[in-house]
């Protein structure tokens, strides 16, 4: 009597599909972890240990180390209107508004 031994070998296509599935699962887990931990892909207006300041009469800005006063020609943003990330609500707002020499929020003239 003759016995035939059959050896099952997974096809190459099956191995490729498994590799793709594992990579997809890893990417999905990484994305979920970023969302759940509050990790943000947004660029901060200033680095750690700094706060943003606005140029008086213009739309320019700078970052000043915490504990220091703004340099001449700059002022702190009004409370509650401080941009935190590039492109956020207040960053966009301050592209068309500024603070005048009296501390009043004004719209920047067209072309200014």
GROMACS .gro file of C-alpha atoms in nm:
model
  112
    1UNK     CA    1   0.000   0.000   0.000
    2UNK     CA    2   0.127   0.336  -0.095
    3UNK     CA    3   0.076   0.645   0.126
    4UNK     CA    4   0.097   0.991  -0.014
    5UNK     CA    5   0.192   1.270   0.218
    6UNK     CA    6   0.031   1.598   0.129
    7UNK     CA    7   0.203   1.906   0.251
    8UNK     CA    8   0.000   2.223   0.255
    9UNK     CA    9   0.197   2.535   0.171
   10UNK     CA   10   0.019   2.870   0.171
   11UNK     CA   11   0.031   3.049  -0.161
   12UNK     CA   12   0.239   3.362  -0.205
   13UNK     CA   13  -0.079   3.566  -0.262
   14UNK     CA   14  -0.213   3.455   0.077
   15UNK     CA   15   0.110   3.560   0.250
   16UNK     CA   16   0.097   3.903   0.082
   17UNK     CA   17  -0.266   3.953   0.193
   18UNK     CA   18  -0.173   3.860   0.549
   19UNK     CA   19   0.117   4.108   0.546
   20UNK     CA   20  -0.111   4.384   0.422
   21UNK     CA   21  -0.369   4.302   0.687
   22UNK     CA   22  -0.110   4.322   0.963
   23UNK     CA   23   0.023   4.656   0.834
   24UNK     CA   24  -0.331   4.793   0.811
   25UNK     CA   25  -0.405   4.682   1.165
   26UNK     CA   26  -0.086   4.844   1.296
   27UNK     CA   27  -0.167   5.174   1.121
   28UNK     CA   28  -0.525   5.169   1.250
   29UNK     CA   29  -0.401   5.108   1.606
   30UNK     CA   30  -0.147   5.393   1.579
   31UNK     CA   31  -0.416   5.632   1.453
   32UNK     CA   32  -0.654   5.529   1.731
   33UNK     CA   33  -0.380   5.577   1.992
   34UNK     CA   34  -0.307   5.927   1.861
   35UNK     CA   35  -0.674   6.022   1.883
   36UNK     CA   36  -0.729   5.868   2.224
   37UNK     CA   37  -0.420   6.027   2.380
   38UNK     CA   38  -0.495   6.371   2.241
   39UNK     CA   39  -0.191   6.371   2.015
   40UNK     CA   40  -0.226   6.656   1.769
   41UNK     CA   41  -0.077   6.699   1.427
   42UNK     CA   42  -0.137   7.076   1.443
   43UNK     CA   43   0.161   7.308   1.457
   44UNK     CA   44   0.165   7.512   1.777
   45UNK     CA   45   0.182   7.891   1.747
   46UNK     CA   46   0.475   7.896   1.991
   47UNK     CA   47   0.698   7.636   2.151
   48UNK     CA   48   0.685   7.516   2.507
   49UNK     CA   49   0.773   7.785   2.757
   50UNK     CA   50   0.668   8.067   2.523
   51UNK     CA   51   0.357   8.272   2.452
   52UNK     CA   52   0.254   8.454   2.131
   53UNK     CA   53   0.249   8.833   2.099
   54UNK     CA   54   0.103   9.058   1.826
   55UNK     CA   55   0.272   9.352   1.658
   56UNK     CA   56   0.094   9.679   1.740
   57UNK     CA   57  -0.079   9.815   1.429
   58UNK     CA   58   0.016   9.516   1.213
   59UNK     CA   59  -0.049   9.148   1.162
   60UNK     CA   60   0.296   9.023   1.256
   61UNK     CA   61   0.351   8.803   1.557
   62UNK     CA   62   0.635   8.665   1.764
   63UNK     CA   63   0.694   8.430   2.055
   64UNK     CA   64   0.823   8.552   2.391
   65UNK     CA   65   0.961   8.336   2.674
   66UNK     CA   66   0.718   8.294   2.964
   67UNK     CA   67   0.792   8.545   3.240
   68UNK     CA   68   0.921   8.812   2.999
   69UNK     CA   69   0.734   9.117   2.874
   70UNK     CA   70   0.667   9.162   2.501
   71UNK     CA   71   0.937   9.355   2.315
   72UNK     CA   72   0.878   9.716   2.206
   73UNK     CA   73   0.620   9.736   1.929
   74UNK     CA   74   0.442   9.417   2.041
   75UNK     CA   75   0.159   9.347   2.282
   76UNK     CA   76  -0.013   9.045   2.431
   77UNK     CA   77  -0.319   8.916   2.249
   78UNK     CA   78  -0.647   9.012   2.419
   79UNK     CA   79  -0.763   8.753   2.673
   80UNK     CA   80  -0.965   8.475   2.510
   81UNK     CA   81  -0.840   8.565   2.160
   82UNK     CA   82  -0.497   8.401   2.169
   83UNK     CA   83  -0.404   8.175   1.876
   84UNK     CA   84  -0.286   7.833   1.990
   85UNK     CA   85  -0.224   7.656   1.658
   86UNK     CA   86  -0.135   7.770   1.309
   87UNK     CA   87  -0.458   7.810   1.114
   88UNK     CA   88  -0.692   7.795   1.415
   89UNK     CA   89  -0.986   8.035   1.465
   90UNK     CA   90  -0.780   8.310   1.629
   91UNK     CA   91  -0.476   8.272   1.403
   92UNK     CA   92  -0.707   8.329   1.106
   93UNK     CA   93  -0.883   8.621   1.278
   94UNK     CA   94  -0.558   8.805   1.352
   95UNK     CA   95  -0.459   8.793   0.984
   96UNK     CA   96  -0.719   9.066   0.923
   97UNK     CA   97  -0.726   9.238   1.265
   98UNK     CA   98  -0.473   9.398   1.496
   99UNK     CA   99  -0.443   9.603   1.813
  100UNK     CA  100  -0.380   9.975   1.775
  101UNK     CA  101  -0.154  10.191   1.994
  102UNK     CA  102  -0.446  10.248   2.234
  103UNK     CA  103  -0.511   9.876   2.283
  104UNK     CA  104  -0.826   9.875   2.070
  105UNK     CA  105  -0.890   9.581   1.834
  106UNK     CA  106  -0.924   9.716   1.478
  107UNK     CA  107  -0.953   9.573   1.131
  108UNK     CA  108  -0.637   9.595   0.921
  109UNK     CA  109  -0.683   9.822   0.618
  110UNK     CA  110  -0.689   9.640   0.283
  111UNK     CA  111  -0.336   9.594   0.155
  112UNK     CA  112  -0.199   9.675   0.499
   0.00000   0.00000   0.00000
